[in-house]
XYZ file of C-alpha atoms in Angstrom:
603
model
C -14.945 118.636 44.583
C -16.638 118.663 47.540
C -15.038 115.331 50.228
C -17.762 112.209 50.816
C -19.284 112.576 53.725
C -17.441 109.043 55.899
C -20.663 106.302 56.546
C -21.030 106.949 52.194
C -17.437 106.279 51.521
C -17.348 103.409 53.962
C -20.729 102.017 51.785
C -18.919 102.170 48.792
C -15.679 100.780 50.238
C -17.437 97.937 51.344
C -19.827 97.397 47.604
C -15.956 97.525 45.429
C -14.571 94.846 48.257
C -17.550 92.487 47.298
C -17.420 92.733 44.004
C -14.158 92.490 44.211
C -14.702 88.542 45.002
C -14.267 85.910 47.261
C -10.711 86.959 49.814
C -8.396 84.612 51.634
C -10.738 84.065 54.502
C -13.143 82.147 52.160
C -10.764 80.257 50.141
C -9.571 79.024 53.567
C -12.771 78.131 54.401
C -13.408 76.678 52.122
C -10.158 73.616 51.682
C -11.285 73.108 55.382
C -14.434 72.245 54.738
C -13.332 69.976 51.431
C -10.496 68.551 53.618
C -13.278 67.661 56.560
C -15.335 65.976 53.564
C -12.251 63.318 52.639
C -11.408 62.748 55.739
C -15.015 61.983 57.349
C -15.504 59.670 53.731
C -12.193 58.086 55.805
C -13.387 57.209 58.592
C -16.369 55.767 56.978
C -14.789 53.470 54.575
C -12.969 52.231 57.732
C -16.026 51.638 59.986
C -17.579 49.715 56.698
C -14.433 47.979 56.139
C -14.643 47.436 60.057
C -18.070 46.058 60.345
C -17.156 43.886 57.427
C -14.136 42.442 60.291
C -16.193 42.383 62.906
C -19.009 40.280 60.669
C -16.325 37.969 59.693
C -15.175 37.818 63.322
C -18.189 36.495 64.986
C -18.733 33.720 66.805
C -21.893 31.266 67.696
C -24.284 32.608 70.253
C -22.618 30.245 73.046
C -19.573 31.527 72.478
C -20.276 34.721 72.469
C -21.657 35.136 76.261
C -19.284 32.629 77.404
C -16.383 36.180 75.761
C -18.572 38.011 77.475
C -17.943 36.198 81.194
C -20.978 36.711 83.031
C -23.056 34.398 81.203
C -21.703 30.929 83.578
C -24.815 30.479 84.618
C -27.089 30.899 82.175
C -23.958 28.657 79.913
C -24.332 26.133 82.644
C -27.786 25.323 83.019
C -28.278 24.999 79.292
C -25.466 22.463 79.724
C -28.535 20.694 81.901
C -30.983 21.253 79.366
C -29.118 20.750 76.425
C -28.983 23.336 74.648
C -26.416 24.598 73.977
C -25.958 22.582 70.506
C -28.904 23.498 69.562
C -27.438 27.784 70.278
C -24.532 26.919 69.186
C -25.214 25.332 65.956
C -24.397 28.584 62.946
C -27.885 26.910 60.509
C -29.903 28.287 63.849
C -30.782 31.811 63.605
C -32.088 33.155 66.784
C -32.670 36.124 69.581
C -31.437 35.005 72.854
C -32.488 37.414 75.843
C -29.857 36.330 78.481
C -29.823 37.067 81.929
C -26.946 38.147 84.216
C -24.943 35.717 86.571
C -26.595 38.377 89.683
C -29.875 38.015 87.494
C -29.497 34.497 88.386
C -28.272 34.563 91.858
C -31.340 36.820 93.209
C -33.776 33.490 92.568
C -31.574 30.422 92.855
C -34.012 29.360 95.961
C -36.549 28.824 93.047
C -33.309 27.708 89.910
C -32.345 25.045 93.037
C -36.122 23.729 92.948
C -36.586 23.439 89.611
C -37.477 20.251 87.607
C -35.310 19.808 83.975
C -38.269 19.992 82.225
C -39.131 23.406 84.821
C -36.122 24.755 83.904
C -35.696 24.151 80.009
C -39.196 26.162 79.710
C -37.377 29.346 81.315
C -34.959 29.223 79.089
C -36.357 28.767 76.189
C -38.760 31.300 77.636
C -35.599 34.088 77.104
C -35.368 32.788 72.744
C -37.810 33.771 70.463
C -36.464 32.756 66.545
C -35.103 35.138 64.266
C -32.098 38.031 64.398
C -34.188 40.713 66.187
C -31.707 43.666 67.466
C -32.646 46.854 69.415
C -34.054 49.069 66.409
C -36.433 46.159 65.449
C -38.100 45.912 69.358
C -41.750 47.545 69.928
C -43.675 46.794 72.385
C -46.186 44.008 72.224
C -47.023 40.323 72.762
C -44.143 38.183 71.804
C -43.991 34.482 70.375
C -41.221 32.386 72.540
C -39.818 29.441 72.061
C -40.950 28.524 74.835
C -44.832 28.813 73.285
C -45.658 31.031 75.588
C -45.470 34.065 74.919
C -43.852 37.404 76.554
C -44.918 40.628 76.417
C -41.639 43.419 76.686
C -42.425 46.957 77.327
C -40.522 50.232 77.096
C -41.346 53.924 78.765
C -39.250 55.901 77.419
C -35.679 54.763 76.958
C -36.083 52.000 79.549
C -36.908 48.707 77.392
C -38.765 45.476 80.063
C -38.627 42.205 79.356
C -41.726 41.120 81.060
C -40.074 41.271 84.492
C -37.279 41.543 83.496
C -35.097 45.792 81.523
C -32.785 44.782 79.194
C -29.645 47.350 80.431
C -27.494 46.028 77.164
C -28.152 45.503 73.889
C -27.290 44.016 70.171
C -24.289 41.413 71.347
C -24.087 40.654 67.933
C -23.366 36.650 67.493
C -23.613 34.720 64.107
C -26.103 32.798 64.199
C -28.195 35.376 66.407
C -27.530 38.448 68.544
C -27.843 38.695 73.087
C -29.841 41.010 74.798
C -28.465 41.251 78.478
C -31.699 41.051 81.479
C -30.674 41.973 84.764
C -33.023 39.211 86.594
C -35.036 35.930 85.139
C -37.855 36.543 83.015
C -40.648 34.398 84.145
C -43.226 33.262 82.407
C -46.166 33.984 83.261
C -47.859 31.182 85.271
C -51.471 30.344 84.124
C -55.240 30.723 86.098
C -55.812 28.051 88.442
C -59.311 26.219 87.698
C -61.320 26.874 90.619
C -63.037 23.542 90.293
C -62.083 19.998 91.196
C -63.171 16.978 88.705
C -66.335 15.820 90.798
C -67.094 19.399 90.521
C -66.682 19.784 87.106
C -68.259 16.749 86.688
C -71.710 18.072 88.475
C -71.736 21.357 86.879
C -72.016 19.071 82.884
C -75.070 18.318 82.261
C -73.343 14.040 80.469
C -72.133 13.428 83.580
C -74.926 13.129 84.900
C -74.543 9.261 85.345
C -71.144 9.029 86.256
C -72.033 11.040 88.861
C -74.534 8.795 89.885
C -71.804 6.236 89.074
C -69.708 7.922 91.804
C -71.844 9.145 94.162
C -73.285 5.098 94.357
C -69.554 4.269 95.045
C -68.479 6.692 97.311
C -65.859 8.203 94.766
C -67.219 11.118 95.253
C -64.485 12.164 98.212
C -61.145 10.250 95.749
C -62.061 12.601 92.801
C -62.012 15.420 95.101
C -58.706 15.300 96.989
C -55.541 16.635 96.754
C -55.045 14.098 93.270
C -53.680 14.711 90.067
C -55.768 13.058 88.389
C -56.138 11.264 84.439
C -59.717 10.734 84.638
C -61.622 9.646 81.317
C -64.743 10.202 81.774
C -67.879 8.367 79.655
C -70.450 9.822 79.049
C -74.484 9.667 79.988
C -75.043 7.567 76.114
C -71.857 5.746 77.254
C -73.691 4.395 80.029
C -77.103 4.060 78.691
C -75.290 1.666 75.898
C -73.001 -0.029 78.929
C -76.197 -0.281 81.538
C -78.267 -2.292 78.328
C -81.840 -0.606 80.633
C -80.981 -2.417 84.026
C -80.553 0.537 86.793
C -77.350 1.048 88.078
C -78.347 0.615 91.719
C -78.046 -3.254 90.133
C -74.944 -3.186 89.543
C -72.818 -4.788 92.732
C -70.977 -2.066 94.689
C -67.140 -3.866 94.589
C -68.071 -4.277 90.658
C -68.770 -1.564 90.395
C -65.475 0.766 92.604
C -63.222 -0.969 89.648
C -64.914 0.489 86.690
C -65.042 3.190 88.257
C -61.597 3.924 88.871
C -60.388 1.880 85.806
C -61.240 4.854 84.537
C -58.574 6.601 86.700
C -54.989 7.175 86.534
C -52.987 8.820 88.715
C -51.037 11.532 87.932
C -52.155 14.818 84.816
C -51.634 12.994 82.164
C -52.457 15.862 78.635
C -53.620 14.965 75.598
C -50.346 16.343 74.217
C -48.741 14.084 76.469
C -50.793 10.894 75.980
C -48.479 7.756 73.682
C -48.550 5.166 72.959
C -48.211 2.277 75.375
C -49.975 0.891 78.616
C -50.787 2.738 81.392
C -51.363 0.954 85.013
C -54.892 2.304 87.023
C -56.081 4.110 90.025
C -57.689 -0.037 89.691
C -54.795 -1.656 89.253
C -54.743 -3.477 85.720
C -52.555 -2.486 82.775
C -55.244 -0.461 80.076
C -53.668 0.069 76.596
C -53.350 4.248 75.515
C -52.892 4.109 71.344
C -54.060 5.976 68.330
C -56.914 4.166 65.563
C -57.515 6.012 62.644
C -60.614 8.051 64.475
C -57.790 9.890 66.794
C -56.281 8.661 70.154
C -58.288 6.234 72.279
C -58.497 4.566 75.859
C -58.871 0.724 76.558
C -60.670 0.107 73.230
C -62.695 3.656 73.935
C -62.647 6.402 71.820
C -61.835 9.873 73.521
C -64.327 12.837 71.771
C -62.711 15.286 74.153
C -59.734 16.078 75.953
C -57.552 17.788 78.203
C -60.894 19.687 80.608
C -58.727 20.595 83.373
C -59.742 20.776 86.643
C -57.716 21.970 90.085
C -56.947 18.624 90.560
C -55.935 16.772 87.534
C -57.815 16.465 84.083
C -60.780 15.361 82.408
C -60.353 13.178 79.197
C -64.006 11.815 77.702
C -64.545 8.725 75.885
C -67.339 6.814 74.191
C -68.036 4.102 76.232
C -67.528 2.850 79.561
C -64.593 0.334 79.627
C -64.355 -2.508 82.104
C -61.129 -4.828 84.294
C -59.356 -6.585 81.571
C -58.823 -10.840 82.776
C -56.542 -12.687 82.491
C -55.581 -14.143 79.486
C -58.128 -17.982 80.152
C -59.957 -15.136 80.983
C -59.906 -12.928 77.966
C -59.397 -16.352 75.620
C -62.487 -16.903 77.447
C -64.088 -13.833 77.236
C -63.220 -12.891 73.374
C -65.183 -16.476 72.154
C -62.225 -18.619 71.642
C -63.664 -21.584 72.067
C -61.454 -23.380 70.523
C -58.316 -22.425 71.899
C -59.281 -22.865 75.430
C -60.518 -26.356 75.035
C -57.006 -27.427 73.610
C -55.492 -25.499 77.066
C -57.256 -27.063 78.969
C -57.154 -30.532 77.230
C -52.475 -29.689 77.879
C -53.064 -28.424 81.686
C -51.633 -25.131 80.534
C -54.908 -23.549 81.776
C -52.780 -22.739 85.073
C -49.465 -21.300 83.553
C -51.204 -19.427 81.424
C -53.306 -17.810 84.782
C -49.989 -17.588 85.957
C -47.823 -13.764 86.750
C -46.278 -13.737 84.003
C -46.207 -11.260 81.673
C -46.600 -13.361 77.621
C -47.881 -12.877 74.576
C -50.372 -14.454 73.097
C -50.707 -15.500 69.343
C -54.414 -16.840 70.054
C -56.024 -19.117 66.717
C -59.493 -18.834 65.933
C -61.624 -21.580 65.886
C -61.765 -21.752 61.881
C -57.764 -22.009 62.596
C -58.697 -24.905 65.047
C -61.484 -26.827 62.937
C -58.811 -26.677 59.690
C -55.948 -27.588 61.732
C -57.328 -31.217 62.679
C -57.422 -32.963 59.029
C -53.642 -31.858 59.071
C -53.393 -33.346 62.163
C -55.906 -37.024 61.049
C -58.139 -35.444 63.977
C -61.258 -34.498 64.410
C -61.846 -32.975 67.721
C -59.334 -31.369 70.159
C -59.530 -34.511 72.295
C -57.773 -37.225 69.629
C -54.935 -34.235 69.390
C -51.894 -37.027 71.242
C -51.355 -33.788 74.642
C -47.672 -33.920 74.172
C -47.997 -32.300 70.216
C -50.955 -30.287 71.421
C -48.923 -28.983 74.321
C -45.490 -28.200 71.778
C -48.407 -26.476 69.434
C -50.269 -24.420 72.397
C -46.873 -23.140 73.284
C -45.367 -22.463 69.804
C -48.101 -19.142 70.456
C -46.537 -18.067 73.735
C -43.847 -15.718 73.657
C -42.804 -14.731 76.887
C -42.877 -11.157 78.468
C -45.799 -8.950 76.736
C -44.853 -7.778 73.674
C -47.735 -4.803 72.351
C -47.973 -3.559 68.607
C -45.637 -0.826 68.761
C -43.973 -2.965 71.013
C -43.268 -5.527 67.622
C -41.036 -5.273 64.880
C -40.560 -8.358 61.975
C -37.692 -11.025 62.957
C -36.872 -13.706 65.047
C -39.096 -14.266 68.645
C -38.084 -17.285 71.119
C -41.151 -18.726 72.464
C -42.340 -20.117 75.596
C -41.592 -23.458 74.342
C -38.933 -26.084 75.807
C -37.488 -27.417 73.729
C -36.712 -24.919 72.384
C -38.827 -23.482 69.240
C -38.740 -20.437 67.723
C -41.337 -18.389 65.013
C -40.669 -15.419 62.451
C -42.663 -12.013 63.007
C -42.734 -10.613 59.133
C -44.436 -8.055 57.279
C -46.772 -10.034 53.979
C -47.635 -8.291 50.873
C -49.652 -5.728 52.352
C -47.327 -4.998 54.791
C -49.426 -6.533 57.684
C -47.470 -8.219 59.710
C -47.475 -12.651 60.567
C -46.874 -15.269 62.899
C -45.186 -18.243 62.146
C -42.853 -19.529 59.309
C -43.469 -16.840 57.202
C -42.345 -17.177 54.530
C -41.203 -21.408 54.390
C -43.282 -24.007 53.615
C -44.612 -24.679 57.026
C -47.193 -23.288 58.873
C -48.000 -18.829 59.041
C -51.122 -16.513 60.081
C -51.698 -13.614 60.024
C -52.620 -11.864 62.781
C -55.935 -10.115 62.647
C -56.376 -8.649 66.026
C -53.639 -6.687 68.624
C -53.370 -5.339 72.172
C -56.601 -7.980 73.802
C -54.854 -6.711 76.711
C -54.703 -8.936 80.143
C -53.688 -8.811 83.551
C -50.622 -10.630 82.985
C -50.219 -10.309 79.278
C -51.659 -9.091 75.713
C -53.401 -11.958 72.991
C -52.698 -11.007 69.147
C -55.226 -12.607 66.874
C -54.218 -14.868 64.209
C -55.896 -16.949 61.632
C -54.366 -20.452 61.383
C -52.884 -22.541 64.166
C -48.663 -22.489 63.348
C -47.528 -26.127 64.245
C -43.440 -25.478 64.954
C -41.110 -27.084 62.166
C -38.557 -29.551 62.158
C -35.530 -28.575 64.176
C -32.303 -27.118 61.284
C -30.601 -30.662 60.588
C -33.715 -32.464 60.396
C -35.137 -29.187 58.238
C -31.529 -29.111 56.082
C -32.070 -32.829 55.738
C -36.002 -32.837 54.524
C -35.243 -30.091 51.396
C -32.966 -31.785 49.212
C -31.123 -29.573 48.324
C -28.272 -29.407 51.383
C -27.611 -33.236 50.953
C -23.777 -32.228 50.486
C -24.017 -29.291 53.975
C -25.598 -32.398 56.021
C -23.396 -34.870 54.883
C -20.917 -32.581 55.774
C -22.314 -31.397 59.649
C -22.423 -35.237 60.557
C -18.817 -36.073 59.700
C -17.599 -32.988 61.344
C -19.970 -34.984 64.934
C -21.841 -31.532 64.676
C -25.016 -33.257 64.870
C -26.371 -33.135 67.404
C -25.599 -29.362 68.149
C -27.793 -27.697 65.000
C -30.037 -30.449 66.095
C -30.961 -29.290 69.723
C -29.103 -25.977 70.305
C -29.726 -22.754 69.410
C -31.096 -20.687 68.582
C -28.979 -20.224 65.184
C -28.676 -18.331 62.383
C -27.793 -20.744 59.673
C -26.040 -18.990 56.102
C -26.470 -22.565 53.942
C -24.541 -23.453 51.102
C -26.654 -25.341 48.616
C -24.828 -28.775 46.262
C -23.068 -27.162 43.657
C -21.225 -24.257 46.284
C -20.141 -27.293 48.204
C -19.508 -29.484 45.203
C -17.355 -26.500 43.914
C -15.615 -26.246 46.895
C -14.262 -29.588 46.379
C -13.621 -30.345 42.829
C -10.871 -27.547 43.333
C -9.796 -28.864 46.709
C -10.096 -32.677 44.736
C -11.614 -33.746 47.592
C -14.384 -35.724 48.866
C -16.190 -34.557 52.227
C -15.033 -37.351 54.211
C -10.815 -36.299 53.380
C -11.180 -33.674 55.976
C -10.139 -34.343 58.782
C -13.860 -33.198 61.472
C -12.018 -30.624 63.359
C -11.454 -28.292 60.418
C -14.780 -29.294 58.244
C -16.203 -28.632 61.528
C -14.397 -24.912 61.635
C -16.015 -24.645 57.829
C -19.034 -25.070 59.182
C -19.288 -23.376 62.075
C -18.374 -19.895 60.139
C -21.543 -20.173 58.738
C -23.436 -20.258 62.111
C -24.485 -16.859 63.828
C -25.231 -17.884 67.525
C -28.225 -16.296 67.850
C -31.601 -16.140 65.456
C -31.441 -13.375 62.771
C -34.054 -13.490 59.698
C -33.500 -10.454 56.949
C -35.226 -7.665 58.424
C -32.395 -7.476 61.611
C -28.933 -7.962 59.294
C -27.258 -5.874 57.651
C -23.666 -5.358 56.079
C -21.673 -5.097 58.265
C -18.994 -8.294 60.779
C -21.113 -10.547 62.502
C -19.275 -13.039 65.449
C -19.190 -16.927 63.910
C -20.031 -19.924 66.582
C -16.212 -20.679 65.185
C -15.025 -17.493 67.271
C -13.974 -15.330 63.889
C -16.359 -11.963 62.144
C -18.282 -12.988 59.650
C -19.026 -9.239 56.746
C -21.898 -9.225 55.681
C -21.538 -6.774 52.489
C -24.042 -5.254 50.246
C -23.180 -6.271 46.533
C -24.487 -5.177 42.985
C -26.778 -7.938 43.366
C -27.773 -7.612 47.169
C -26.004 -8.647 50.606
C -23.737 -11.506 50.493
C -21.837 -12.958 53.539
C -18.542 -13.386 53.170
C -18.208 -13.099 49.929
C -20.908 -15.560 48.916
C -24.231 -14.587 47.806
C -27.099 -14.562 49.479
C -29.915 -16.214 47.315
C -32.619 -17.053 50.018
C -33.202 -15.976 53.471
C -35.226 -16.889 55.676
C -36.171 -20.458 56.596
C -36.858 -21.273 59.501
C -36.119 -23.991 61.205
C -37.288 -25.585 65.041
C -34.211 -23.792 66.750
C -32.713 -21.512 63.743
C -33.098 -19.699 60.860
C -31.652 -20.974 57.417
C -30.206 -18.151 54.375
C -28.813 -20.068 51.819
C -26.233 -18.941 50.291
C -24.180 -20.091 46.415
C -20.928 -20.607 48.149
C -19.079 -21.378 50.918
C -17.849 -19.322 53.419
C -13.718 -20.054 54.246
C -12.644 -18.755 58.136
C -9.982 -16.520 57.485
C -5.971 -18.562 57.697
C -4.273 -17.933 60.760
């Protein structure tokens, strides 16, 4: 047999080796692959465990920034603007683009000149709502908490947040994430208008009458000045109604100047900044800004369009030409309060109510005075005793200017001398009334509010309010407090409750005194006056508080010890005695009726 060629022999040998199955090397390779797979599985499990553990250890954004150590200036700025608590709140969820200390140092001269509001805006410009990790970041414009959109740009691997580059990402916190910036991102500046207030008015055909008035009053140069000014600009229709057929040239220049400057405020006041208030105009007189049924009003003119921004301020369009007010007497005359003016004149109070004040006057209408005359048994205001008339009129005057947005239910002290107080309280329809609202004496509905005067404000009421009797006379005349009156007399407190005050008296009914006297087996005269005075003064607070002004708590009494007002199943109690009636007004205080006698704590 011939031998096989060498190359064929090795080829057959290779085939036989393959046919015999895997060799030792391949088995070793498979074992190594299995070990690597097991190791990878273990690493993944460890990674997941570490991630869960890290998630559990996360702290809020503020604590995370503090731990990083490179955000000292940012943290100080957040403190200064009151934003720390917001970013520390675990219930919130934010993404913070955080400039480093070096970033803030680079613009320290700019930061030092910022107001608190401006600094807050810049800080909020670095915050977005929600947790936005780096894998979620895309290019575009996005809203920030400053209500200003930020531009995010991506250039290859580099990400820019407005003018700042993101140098580190995904510093996770329990309530969000931090991305680090190498610069402080500055919000884009709003484009500045080129036209001033006068130029805008000239360019608007509906302000031609206003422009003509400004020219006649020689105010064009003033409103072309640096300002800033806020102008409430009447339309041509408003001027037509104001002129009522007359010509602008018929108005004296001085009067026209006053009217026009009454439409101007110093400063740039945008619609978003409006709030119920009385503002001082450039003319000097006050003007009322308040929200009405159809939107905001200025001096009772409707603001029909707002925020026409000029280079030196802002224009708001109004539908009426408004005029500066006079003093309280002038406004009463203008408002056709003929009877009130006659009464004020007879009582020699004109000069008082033309004084600096400020005053709040609750002004009865002519019909209200007509209704009073037969009650007093007279036919004309001139027949009313001057002292009585003065007393009644000053009972309608409060010291200070209290506008409708300042008024809340409660006892108010009038400008009267001797002292008199009145009650402001809501009626069944929620409208405020003035006087002895729930008692047997006069009260009046407030029908018109906020008639502004240079020295105060007038609120119109539909009745004349006569001051009620003092606390002692009120109790004596009621028939329900005979024991209390006897006790006050025996304790030598009659002068105090007649002429002092204002007080809040928690007055026990006769039955409550009877029950106490029966328990003690004593009469009122059996008490030492000083001991009885302590008991009585424990029922008195040294200020006048209506039911709207009291709530559960401890109150210092005129005796010096605290009494507790608490909420019980049937309402409030005064030192465990039920309060059964409230807000009975006296000249020098208010009475709340209680169903028991409260005893001061023993020494």
